[in-house]
CSV table of C-alpha atoms in Angstrom, one decimal:
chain,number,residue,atom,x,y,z
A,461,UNK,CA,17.4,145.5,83.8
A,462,UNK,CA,18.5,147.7,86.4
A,463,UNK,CA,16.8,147.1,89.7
A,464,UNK,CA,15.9,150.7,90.4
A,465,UNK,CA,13.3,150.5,88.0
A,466,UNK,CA,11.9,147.4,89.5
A,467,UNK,CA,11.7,148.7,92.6
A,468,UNK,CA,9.9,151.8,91.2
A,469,UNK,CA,7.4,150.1,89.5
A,470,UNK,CA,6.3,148.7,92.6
A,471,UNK,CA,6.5,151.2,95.0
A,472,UNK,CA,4.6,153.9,92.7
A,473,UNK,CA,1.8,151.1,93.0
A,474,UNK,CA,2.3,150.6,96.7
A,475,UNK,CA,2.1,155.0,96.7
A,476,UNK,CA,-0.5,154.7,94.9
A,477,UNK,CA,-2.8,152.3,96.8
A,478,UNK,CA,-2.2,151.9,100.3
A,479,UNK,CA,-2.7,155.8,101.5
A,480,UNK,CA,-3.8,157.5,98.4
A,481,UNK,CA,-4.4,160.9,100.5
A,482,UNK,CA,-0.5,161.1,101.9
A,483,UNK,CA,2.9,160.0,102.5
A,484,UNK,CA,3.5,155.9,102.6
A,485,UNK,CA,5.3,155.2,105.6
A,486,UNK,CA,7.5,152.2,105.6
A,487,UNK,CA,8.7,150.5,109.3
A,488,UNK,CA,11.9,149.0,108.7
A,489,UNK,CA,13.3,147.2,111.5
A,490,UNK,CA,16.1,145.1,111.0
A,491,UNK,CA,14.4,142.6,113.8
A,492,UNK,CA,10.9,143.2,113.2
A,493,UNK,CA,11.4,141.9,109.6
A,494,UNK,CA,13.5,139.0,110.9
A,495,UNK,CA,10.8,137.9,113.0
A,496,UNK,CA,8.1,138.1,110.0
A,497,UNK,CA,10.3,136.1,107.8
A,498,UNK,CA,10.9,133.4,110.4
A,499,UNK,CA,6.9,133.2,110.8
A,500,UNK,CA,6.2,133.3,106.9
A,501,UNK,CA,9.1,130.5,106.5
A,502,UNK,CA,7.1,127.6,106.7
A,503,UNK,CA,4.3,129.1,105.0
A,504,UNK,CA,6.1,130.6,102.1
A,505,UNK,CA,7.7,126.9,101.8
A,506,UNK,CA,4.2,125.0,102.1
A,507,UNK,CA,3.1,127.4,98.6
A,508,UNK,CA,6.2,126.2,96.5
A,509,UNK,CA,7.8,130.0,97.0
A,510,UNK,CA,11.8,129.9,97.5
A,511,UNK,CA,13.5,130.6,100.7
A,512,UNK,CA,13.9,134.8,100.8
A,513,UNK,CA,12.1,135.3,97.3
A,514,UNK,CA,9.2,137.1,99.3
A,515,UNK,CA,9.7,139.8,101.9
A,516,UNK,CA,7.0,140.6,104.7
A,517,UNK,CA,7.2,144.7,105.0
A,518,UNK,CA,5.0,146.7,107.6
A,519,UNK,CA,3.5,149.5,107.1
A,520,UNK,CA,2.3,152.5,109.3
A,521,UNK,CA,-1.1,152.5,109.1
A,522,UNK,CA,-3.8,152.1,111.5
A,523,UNK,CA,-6.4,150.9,109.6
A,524,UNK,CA,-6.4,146.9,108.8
A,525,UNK,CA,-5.0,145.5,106.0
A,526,UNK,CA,-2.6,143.0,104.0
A,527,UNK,CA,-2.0,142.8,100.1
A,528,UNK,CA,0.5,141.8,97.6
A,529,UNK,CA,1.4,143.7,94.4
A,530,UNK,CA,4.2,142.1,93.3
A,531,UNK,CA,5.6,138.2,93.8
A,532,UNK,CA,8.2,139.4,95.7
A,533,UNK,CA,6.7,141.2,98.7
A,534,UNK,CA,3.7,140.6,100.9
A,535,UNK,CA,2.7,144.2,102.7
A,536,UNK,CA,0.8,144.4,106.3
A,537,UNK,CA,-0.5,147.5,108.2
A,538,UNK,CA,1.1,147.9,111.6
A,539,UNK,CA,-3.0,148.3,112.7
A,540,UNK,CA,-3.4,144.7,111.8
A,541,UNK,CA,-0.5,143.4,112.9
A,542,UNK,CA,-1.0,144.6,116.3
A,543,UNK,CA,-4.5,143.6,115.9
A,544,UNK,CA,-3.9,139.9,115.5
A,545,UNK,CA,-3.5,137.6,118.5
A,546,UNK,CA,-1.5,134.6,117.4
A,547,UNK,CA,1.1,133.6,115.2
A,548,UNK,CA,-1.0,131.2,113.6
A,549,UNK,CA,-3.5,134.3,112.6
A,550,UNK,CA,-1.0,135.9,111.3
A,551,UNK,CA,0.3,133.2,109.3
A,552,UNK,CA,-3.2,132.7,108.1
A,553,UNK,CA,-3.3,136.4,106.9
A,554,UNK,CA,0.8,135.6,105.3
A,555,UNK,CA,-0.4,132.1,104.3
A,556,UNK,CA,-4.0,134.1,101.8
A,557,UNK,CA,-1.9,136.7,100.6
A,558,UNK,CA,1.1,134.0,99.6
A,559,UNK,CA,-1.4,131.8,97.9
A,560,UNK,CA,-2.2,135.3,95.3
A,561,UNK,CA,1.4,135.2,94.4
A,562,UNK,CA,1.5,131.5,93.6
A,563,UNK,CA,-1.9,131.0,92.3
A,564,UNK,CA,-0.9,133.6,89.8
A,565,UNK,CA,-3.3,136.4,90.6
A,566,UNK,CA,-1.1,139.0,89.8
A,567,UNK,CA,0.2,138.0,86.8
A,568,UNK,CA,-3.7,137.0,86.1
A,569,UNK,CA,-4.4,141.2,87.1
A,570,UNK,CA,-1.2,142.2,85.1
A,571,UNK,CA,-2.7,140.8,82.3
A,572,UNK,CA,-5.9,142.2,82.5
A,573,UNK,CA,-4.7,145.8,83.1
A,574,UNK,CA,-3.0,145.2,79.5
A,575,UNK,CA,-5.9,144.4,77.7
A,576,UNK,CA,-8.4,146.8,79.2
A,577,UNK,CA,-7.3,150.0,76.8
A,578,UNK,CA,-10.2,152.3,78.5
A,579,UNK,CA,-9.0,152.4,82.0
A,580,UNK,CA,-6.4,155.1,82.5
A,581,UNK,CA,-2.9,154.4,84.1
A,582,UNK,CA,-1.6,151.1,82.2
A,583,UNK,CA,1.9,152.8,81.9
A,584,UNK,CA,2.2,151.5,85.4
A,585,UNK,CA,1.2,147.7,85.1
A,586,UNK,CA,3.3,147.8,81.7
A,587,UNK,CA,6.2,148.6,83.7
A,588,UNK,CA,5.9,146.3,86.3
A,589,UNK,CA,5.5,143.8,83.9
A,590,UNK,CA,8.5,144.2,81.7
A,591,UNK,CA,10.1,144.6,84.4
A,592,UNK,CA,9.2,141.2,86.1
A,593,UNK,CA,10.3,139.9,83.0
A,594,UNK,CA,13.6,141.5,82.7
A,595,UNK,CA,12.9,143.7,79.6
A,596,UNK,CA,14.9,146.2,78.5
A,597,UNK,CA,15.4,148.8,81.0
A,598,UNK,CA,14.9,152.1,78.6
A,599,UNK,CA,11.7,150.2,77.3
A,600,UNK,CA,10.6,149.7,81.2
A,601,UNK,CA,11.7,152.9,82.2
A,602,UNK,CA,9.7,155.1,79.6
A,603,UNK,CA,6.5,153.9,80.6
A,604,UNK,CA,4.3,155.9,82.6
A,605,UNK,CA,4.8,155.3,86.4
A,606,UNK,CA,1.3,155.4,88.3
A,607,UNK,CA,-2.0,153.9,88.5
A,608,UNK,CA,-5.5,156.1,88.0
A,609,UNK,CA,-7.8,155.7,90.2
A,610,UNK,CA,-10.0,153.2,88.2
A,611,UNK,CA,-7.3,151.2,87.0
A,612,UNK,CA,-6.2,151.0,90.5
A,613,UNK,CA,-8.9,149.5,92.2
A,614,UNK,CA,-9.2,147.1,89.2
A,615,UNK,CA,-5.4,146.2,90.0
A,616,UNK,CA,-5.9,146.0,93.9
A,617,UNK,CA,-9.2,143.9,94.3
A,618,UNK,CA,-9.9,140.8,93.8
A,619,UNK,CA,-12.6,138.5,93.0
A,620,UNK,CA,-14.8,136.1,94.7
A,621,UNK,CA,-13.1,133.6,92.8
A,622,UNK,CA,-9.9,134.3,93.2
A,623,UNK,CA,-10.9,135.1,97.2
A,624,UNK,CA,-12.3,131.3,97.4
A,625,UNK,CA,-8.9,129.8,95.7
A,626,UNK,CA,-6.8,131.7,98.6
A,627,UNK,CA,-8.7,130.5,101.2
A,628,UNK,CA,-8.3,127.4,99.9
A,629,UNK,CA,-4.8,127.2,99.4
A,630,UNK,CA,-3.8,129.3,102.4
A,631,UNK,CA,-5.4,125.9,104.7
A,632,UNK,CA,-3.4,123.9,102.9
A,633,UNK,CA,-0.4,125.8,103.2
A,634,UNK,CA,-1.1,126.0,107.2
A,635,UNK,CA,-1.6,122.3,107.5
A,636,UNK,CA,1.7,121.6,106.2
A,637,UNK,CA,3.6,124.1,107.9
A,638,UNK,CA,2.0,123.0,111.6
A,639,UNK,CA,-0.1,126.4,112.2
A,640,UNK,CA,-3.7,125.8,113.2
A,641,UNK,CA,-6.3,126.1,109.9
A,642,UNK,CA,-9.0,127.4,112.7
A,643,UNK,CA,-6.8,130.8,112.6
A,644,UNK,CA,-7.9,132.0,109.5
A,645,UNK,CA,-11.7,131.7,111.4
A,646,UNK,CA,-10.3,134.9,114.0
A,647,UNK,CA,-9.1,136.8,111.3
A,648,UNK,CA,-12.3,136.8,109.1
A,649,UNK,CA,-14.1,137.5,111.7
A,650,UNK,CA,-12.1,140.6,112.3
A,651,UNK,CA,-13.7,141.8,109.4
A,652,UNK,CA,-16.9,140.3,109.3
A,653,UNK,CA,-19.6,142.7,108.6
A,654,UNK,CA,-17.5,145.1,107.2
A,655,UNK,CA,-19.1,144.7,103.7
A,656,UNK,CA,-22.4,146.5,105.4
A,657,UNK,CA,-20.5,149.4,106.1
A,658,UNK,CA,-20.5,152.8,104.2
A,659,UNK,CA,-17.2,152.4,102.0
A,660,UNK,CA,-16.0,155.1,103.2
A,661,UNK,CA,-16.1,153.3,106.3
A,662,UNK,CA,-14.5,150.1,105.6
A,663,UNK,CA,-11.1,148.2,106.5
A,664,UNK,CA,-9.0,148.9,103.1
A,665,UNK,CA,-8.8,144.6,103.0
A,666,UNK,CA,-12.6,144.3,103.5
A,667,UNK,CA,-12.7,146.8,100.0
A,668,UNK,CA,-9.9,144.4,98.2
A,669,UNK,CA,-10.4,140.9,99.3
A,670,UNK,CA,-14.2,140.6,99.5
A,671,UNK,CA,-15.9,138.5,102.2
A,672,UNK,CA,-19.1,137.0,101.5
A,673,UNK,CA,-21.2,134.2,103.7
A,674,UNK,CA,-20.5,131.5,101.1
A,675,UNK,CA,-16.7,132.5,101.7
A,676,UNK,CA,-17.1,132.3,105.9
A,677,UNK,CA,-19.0,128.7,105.3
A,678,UNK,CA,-16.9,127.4,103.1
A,679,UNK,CA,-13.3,128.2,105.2
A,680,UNK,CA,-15.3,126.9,108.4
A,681,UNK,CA,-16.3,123.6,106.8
A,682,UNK,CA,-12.5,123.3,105.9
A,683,UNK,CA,-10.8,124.6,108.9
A,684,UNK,CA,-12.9,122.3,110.9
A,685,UNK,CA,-11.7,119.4,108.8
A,686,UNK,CA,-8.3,120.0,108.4
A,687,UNK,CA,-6.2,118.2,110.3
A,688,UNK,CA,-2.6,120.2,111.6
A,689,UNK,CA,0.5,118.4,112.0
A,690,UNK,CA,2.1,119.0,115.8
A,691,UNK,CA,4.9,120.9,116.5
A,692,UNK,CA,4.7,123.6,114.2
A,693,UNK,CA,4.4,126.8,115.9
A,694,UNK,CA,6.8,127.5,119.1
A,695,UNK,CA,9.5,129.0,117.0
A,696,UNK,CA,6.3,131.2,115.3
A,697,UNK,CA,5.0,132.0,118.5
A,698,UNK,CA,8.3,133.8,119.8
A,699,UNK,CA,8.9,135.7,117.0
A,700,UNK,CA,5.3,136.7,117.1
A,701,UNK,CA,5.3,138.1,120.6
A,702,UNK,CA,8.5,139.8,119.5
A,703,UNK,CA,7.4,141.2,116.2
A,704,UNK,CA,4.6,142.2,118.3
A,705,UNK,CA,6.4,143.9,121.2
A,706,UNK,CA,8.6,145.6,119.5
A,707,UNK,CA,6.2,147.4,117.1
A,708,UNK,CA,3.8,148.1,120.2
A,709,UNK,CA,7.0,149.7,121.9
A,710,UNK,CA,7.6,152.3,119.4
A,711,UNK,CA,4.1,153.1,118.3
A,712,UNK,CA,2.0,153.1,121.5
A,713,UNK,CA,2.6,155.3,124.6
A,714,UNK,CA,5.3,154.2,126.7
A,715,UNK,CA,3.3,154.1,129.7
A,716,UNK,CA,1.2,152.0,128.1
A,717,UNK,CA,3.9,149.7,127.3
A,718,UNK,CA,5.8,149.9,130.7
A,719,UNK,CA,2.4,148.9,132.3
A,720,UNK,CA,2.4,145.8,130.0
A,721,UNK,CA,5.7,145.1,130.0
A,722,UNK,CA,6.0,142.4,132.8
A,723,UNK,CA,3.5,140.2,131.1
A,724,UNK,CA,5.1,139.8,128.0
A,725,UNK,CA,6.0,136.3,126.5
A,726,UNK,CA,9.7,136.1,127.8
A,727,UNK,CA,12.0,137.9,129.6
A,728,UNK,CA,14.1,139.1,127.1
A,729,UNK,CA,11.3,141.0,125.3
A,730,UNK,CA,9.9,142.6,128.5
A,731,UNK,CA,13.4,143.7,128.4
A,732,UNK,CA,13.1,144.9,125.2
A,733,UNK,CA,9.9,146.8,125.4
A,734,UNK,CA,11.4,148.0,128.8
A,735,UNK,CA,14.2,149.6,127.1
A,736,UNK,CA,12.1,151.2,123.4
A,737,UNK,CA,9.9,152.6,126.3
A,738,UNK,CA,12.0,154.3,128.5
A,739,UNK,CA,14.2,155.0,125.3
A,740,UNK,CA,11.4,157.3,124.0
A,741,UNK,CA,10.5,158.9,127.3
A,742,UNK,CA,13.4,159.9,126.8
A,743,UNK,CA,15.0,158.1,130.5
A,744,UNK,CA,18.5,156.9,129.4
A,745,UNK,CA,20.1,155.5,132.2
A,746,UNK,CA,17.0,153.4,132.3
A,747,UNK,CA,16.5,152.7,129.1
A,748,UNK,CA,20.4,151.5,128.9
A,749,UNK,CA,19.9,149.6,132.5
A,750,UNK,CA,17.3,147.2,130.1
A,751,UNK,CA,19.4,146.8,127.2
A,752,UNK,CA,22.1,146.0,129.2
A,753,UNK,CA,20.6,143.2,131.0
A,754,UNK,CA,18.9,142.3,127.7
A,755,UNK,CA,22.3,142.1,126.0
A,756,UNK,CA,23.5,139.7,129.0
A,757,UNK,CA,20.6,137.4,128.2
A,758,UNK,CA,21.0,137.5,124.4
A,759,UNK,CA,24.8,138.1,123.8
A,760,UNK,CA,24.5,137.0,120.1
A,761,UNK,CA,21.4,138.1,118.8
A,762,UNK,CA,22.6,141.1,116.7
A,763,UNK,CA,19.3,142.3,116.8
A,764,UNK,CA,20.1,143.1,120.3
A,765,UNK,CA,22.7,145.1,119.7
A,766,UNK,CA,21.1,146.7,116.6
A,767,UNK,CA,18.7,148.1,119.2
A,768,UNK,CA,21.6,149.2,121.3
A,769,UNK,CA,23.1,150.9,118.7
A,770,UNK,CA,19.7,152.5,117.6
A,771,UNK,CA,19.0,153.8,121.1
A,772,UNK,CA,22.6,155.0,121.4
A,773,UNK,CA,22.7,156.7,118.2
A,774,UNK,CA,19.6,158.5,118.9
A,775,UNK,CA,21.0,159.9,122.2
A,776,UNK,CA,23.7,161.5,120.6
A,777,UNK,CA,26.2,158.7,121.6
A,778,UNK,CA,27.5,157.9,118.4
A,779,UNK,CA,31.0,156.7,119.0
A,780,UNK,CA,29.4,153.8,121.6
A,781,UNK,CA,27.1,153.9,118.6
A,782,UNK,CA,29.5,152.8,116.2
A,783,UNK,CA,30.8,149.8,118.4
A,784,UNK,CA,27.5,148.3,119.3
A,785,UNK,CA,26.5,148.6,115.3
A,786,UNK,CA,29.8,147.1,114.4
A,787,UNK,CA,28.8,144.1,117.2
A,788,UNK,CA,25.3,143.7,115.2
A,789,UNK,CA,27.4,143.2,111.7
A,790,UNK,CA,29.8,141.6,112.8
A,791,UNK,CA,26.4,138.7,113.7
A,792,UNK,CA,24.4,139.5,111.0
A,793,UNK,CA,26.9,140.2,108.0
A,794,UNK,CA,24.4,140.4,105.3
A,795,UNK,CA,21.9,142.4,107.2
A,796,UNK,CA,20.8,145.3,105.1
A,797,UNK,CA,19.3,147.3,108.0
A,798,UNK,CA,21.8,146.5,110.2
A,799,UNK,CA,24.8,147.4,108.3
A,800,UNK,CA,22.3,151.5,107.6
A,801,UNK,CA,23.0,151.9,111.0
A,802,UNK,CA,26.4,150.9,111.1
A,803,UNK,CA,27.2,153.5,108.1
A,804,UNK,CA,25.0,156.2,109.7
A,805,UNK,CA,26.9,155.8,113.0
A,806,UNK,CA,30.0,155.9,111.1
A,807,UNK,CA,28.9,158.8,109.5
A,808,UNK,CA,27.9,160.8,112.6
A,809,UNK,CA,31.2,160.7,114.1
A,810,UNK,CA,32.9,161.9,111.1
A,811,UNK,CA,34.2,158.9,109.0
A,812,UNK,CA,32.6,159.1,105.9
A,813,UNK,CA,34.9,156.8,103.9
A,814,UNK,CA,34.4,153.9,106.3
A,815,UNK,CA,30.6,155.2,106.2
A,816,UNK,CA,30.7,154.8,102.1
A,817,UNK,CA,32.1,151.0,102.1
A,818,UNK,CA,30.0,150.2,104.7
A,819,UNK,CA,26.6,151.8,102.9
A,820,UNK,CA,27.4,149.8,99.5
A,821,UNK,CA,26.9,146.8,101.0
A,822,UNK,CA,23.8,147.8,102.4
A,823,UNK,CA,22.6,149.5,99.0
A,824,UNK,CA,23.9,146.2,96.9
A,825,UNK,CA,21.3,144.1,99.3
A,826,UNK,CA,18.6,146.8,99.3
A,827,UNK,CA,18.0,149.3,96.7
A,828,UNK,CA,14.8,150.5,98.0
A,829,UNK,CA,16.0,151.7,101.8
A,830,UNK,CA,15.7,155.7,101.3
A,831,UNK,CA,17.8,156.4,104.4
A,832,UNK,CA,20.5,154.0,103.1
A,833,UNK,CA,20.3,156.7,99.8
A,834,UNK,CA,20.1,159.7,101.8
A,835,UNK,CA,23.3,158.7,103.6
A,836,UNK,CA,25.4,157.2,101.2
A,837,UNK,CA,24.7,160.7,99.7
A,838,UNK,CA,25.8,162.5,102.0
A,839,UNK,CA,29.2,159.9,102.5
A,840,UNK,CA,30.0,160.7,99.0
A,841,UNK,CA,30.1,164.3,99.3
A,842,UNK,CA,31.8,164.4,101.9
A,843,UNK,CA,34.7,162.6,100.4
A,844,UNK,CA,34.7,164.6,97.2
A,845,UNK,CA,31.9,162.7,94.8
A,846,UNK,CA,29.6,165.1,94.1
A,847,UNK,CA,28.8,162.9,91.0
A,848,UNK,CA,27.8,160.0,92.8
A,849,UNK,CA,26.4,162.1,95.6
A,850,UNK,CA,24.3,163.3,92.8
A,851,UNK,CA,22.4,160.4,91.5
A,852,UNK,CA,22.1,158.8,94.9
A,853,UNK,CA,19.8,161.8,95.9
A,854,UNK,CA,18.1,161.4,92.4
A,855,UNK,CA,17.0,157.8,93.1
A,856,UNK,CA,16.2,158.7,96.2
A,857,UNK,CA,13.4,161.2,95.1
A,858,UNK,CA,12.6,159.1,92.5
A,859,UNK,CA,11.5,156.5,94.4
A,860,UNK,CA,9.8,158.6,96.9
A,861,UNK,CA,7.7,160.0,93.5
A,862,UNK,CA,9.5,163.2,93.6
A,863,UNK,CA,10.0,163.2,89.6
A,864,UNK,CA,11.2,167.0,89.3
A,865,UNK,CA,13.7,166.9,92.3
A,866,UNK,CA,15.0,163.8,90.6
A,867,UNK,CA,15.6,165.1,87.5
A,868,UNK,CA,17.2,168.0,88.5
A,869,UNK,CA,19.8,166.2,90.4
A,870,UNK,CA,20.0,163.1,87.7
A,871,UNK,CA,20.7,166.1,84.9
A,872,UNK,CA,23.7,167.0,87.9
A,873,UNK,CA,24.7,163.5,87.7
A,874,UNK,CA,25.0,162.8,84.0
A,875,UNK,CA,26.8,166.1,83.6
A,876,UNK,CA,29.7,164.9,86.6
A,877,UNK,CA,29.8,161.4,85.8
A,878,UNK,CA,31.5,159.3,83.4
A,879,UNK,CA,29.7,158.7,80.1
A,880,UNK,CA,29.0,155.2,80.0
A,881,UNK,CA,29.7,153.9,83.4
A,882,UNK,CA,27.4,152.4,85.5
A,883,UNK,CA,26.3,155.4,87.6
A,884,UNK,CA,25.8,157.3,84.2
A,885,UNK,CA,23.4,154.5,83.2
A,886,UNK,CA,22.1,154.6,86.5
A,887,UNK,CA,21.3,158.7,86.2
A,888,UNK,CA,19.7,157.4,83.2
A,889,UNK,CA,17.4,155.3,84.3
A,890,UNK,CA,15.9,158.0,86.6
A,891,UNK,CA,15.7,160.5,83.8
A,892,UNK,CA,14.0,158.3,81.6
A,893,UNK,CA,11.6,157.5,85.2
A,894,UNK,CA,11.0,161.0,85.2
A,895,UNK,CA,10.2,161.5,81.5
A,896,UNK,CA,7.7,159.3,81.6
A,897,UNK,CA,5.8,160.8,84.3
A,898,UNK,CA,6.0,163.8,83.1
A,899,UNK,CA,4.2,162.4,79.9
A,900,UNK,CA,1.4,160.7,82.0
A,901,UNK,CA,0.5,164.1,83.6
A,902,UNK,CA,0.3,165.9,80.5
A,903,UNK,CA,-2.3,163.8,78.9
């Protein structure tokens, strides 16, 4: 099965539920990621889940929340993230939502979906599920991409039970991997009460993962118990403060940040936060005075220089751009973010065939990065492939649920591209996509 139409059947979900009213808003950072995998590690290994098999993706959203609709990503709002105040809370919020995936919740709520014929929307969950299980991708592809409304909070909540199982494997999980079981106490408490509130009113985890009294006793009686094995945590804790700092750097005022910077967790992410902030002012010669000195401190992080090449870019300096990027891949060779930036550098100083290598390799390890799509796009036209250019941009509205712009340019595809070959197929795939929805709205 082609992975496009994985991917699609989880992002119209993910569209669907986590900001029903607009525009999902994906923050990918090539370091902040790094940092969430290196804190889920030892969780993710505690639940029996393979090394990289589950990505932790952030999302822009103020409100509080963390959910899983698929068994290969666990989702987090920036608002909680920022909220939390340990890495051992947030490994208690990574540890619950890893125990849905391997307790089988959503294959469980899969399941469900098929068998309950009166709620509207299945076409979605049918997808997902033949594409989880490698079915045909025409069969996967012509059903119905989206979730109604009631079959979507049937899909997104879960029960008591399943609530109480979580809980219970989630302590276990944090025993084994070192983090302290009393964690999970700070972050239930974040949302305690919230079941009181007016729904309307409500954290959107408080609606999906139900907290009763029974629930708080019953975690407190076995957080209390548990006993953590030492030495656990320090690597979790850095990567915390930096997941952290980083995130707070771009979203938050950068006077608020420059007033906080000093008291940060280690020098090199005061430095870090020094530099996003003065970066976004905009003061470059201070903002490249911090990454300079950040870059002497950490000469081989290429997350380091990913920043660099970010700020650089961003500044209009693209051809100092393009060296610090090529620095960052040159570290982190199978970095999908990293090697964006490198092809959008190359791009902006007007080498798009350098640009077009360099993009494939970030579209073969990521499929679902839109700006990777966009400029890979825009690489191919510029070297004369209007075909591939073509059904590039039609994946990349498809994904983004634009099912009319992605036909049009699929239809452009099919009609430039050989019969047959692999970017035909692909064109295909989005045509059949866009079918389908099409269909849906209809009835």
């Amino acid at each position: 099965m082609h992975p496009l139409l994985r991917i699609l059947a989880v992002w119209a979900v993910l569209l669907t539920h986590a900001l029903p009213a607009q525009a999902v808003t994906l923050l990918r950072d090539a370091d902040i990621e790094y940092a969430l995998g290196e804190i889920a590690r030892p969780i993710l290994n505690a639940a029996g889940l393979p090394a990289g098999s589950v990505n932790v993706v952030v999302i822009k959203d103020s409100s509080l929340n963390a959910f899983v609709i698929d068994h290969r990503h666990i989702f987090i709002h920036s608002g909680l993230l920022l909220k939390l105040k340990s890495a051992d809370e947030l490994q208690a919020v990574l540890a619950h939502e890893a125990a849905h995936i391997a307790n089988g919740h959503i294959s469980r709520r899969f399941a469900n979906m098929r068998m309950a014929n009166t709620i509207t929307g299945l076409g979605m969950a049918l997808a997902a599920t033949a594409a989880a299980s490698g079915a045909d991708a025409r069969a996967a592809g012509a059903l119905s991409l989206g979730l109604g409304s009631s079959a979507n909070r049937m899909f997104m909540s879960h029960t008591r039970a399943e609530e109480s199982a979580a809980d219970s494997s989630a302590l276990r999980y944090m025993v084994s991997a070192g983090a302290d079981p009393k964690a999970m106490l700070g972050v239930l408490d974040i949302f305690r009460g919230q079941e009181m509130l007016n729904v309307s009113r409500q954290d959107p985890y408080a609606r999906t993962h139900p907290l009763s009294r029974d629930r708080l006793r019953a975690v407190k009686a076995l957080a209390q118990t548990a006993k953590t094995k030492p030495g656990g945590t320090a690597n979790s804790t850095y990567w915390f403060a930096r997941a952290q700092g980083k995130l707070s750097a771009f979203l938050r005022a950068p006077s608020w940040t420059l007033r906080r910077a000093g008291s940060s967790a280690s020098a090199d992410i005061a430095l870090m936060r020094q530099a996003v902030a003065y970066h976004r002012q905009p003061d470059s010669a201070k903002a490249q005075a911090a990454i300079r000195k950040l870059i002497a401190l950490r000469p081989n992080d290429p997350f380091v220089h990913d920043l660099h090449g970010q700020i650089l870019l961003e500044s209009r300096n693209a051809r100092a751009a393009v060296a610090a990027y090529g620095r960052a891949a040159a570290l982190a060779p199978t970095n999908a973010l990293i090697l964006g930036g490198q092809g959008r550098a190359l791009l902006a100083v007007g080498n798009p065939a350098q640009a077009r290598n360099v993009l494939e390799k970030a579209r073969a390890r990521d499929f679902s990065d839109a700006r990777v799509l966009r400029d890979l796009a825009t690489a191919y036209a510029q070297t004369g492939n209007t075909g591939m250019a073509s059904v590039l941009t039609a994946e990349r509205y498809a994904l983004a649920g634009r099912f009319k712009d992605a036909r049009i340019h699929a239809e452009r595809a099919a009609g430039l591209l050989p019969r047959g070959s692999a970017p035909w197929l692909r064109s295909q795939d989005v045509l059949s996509a866009a079918e389908a929805q099409a269909s849906k709205r209809k009835k």
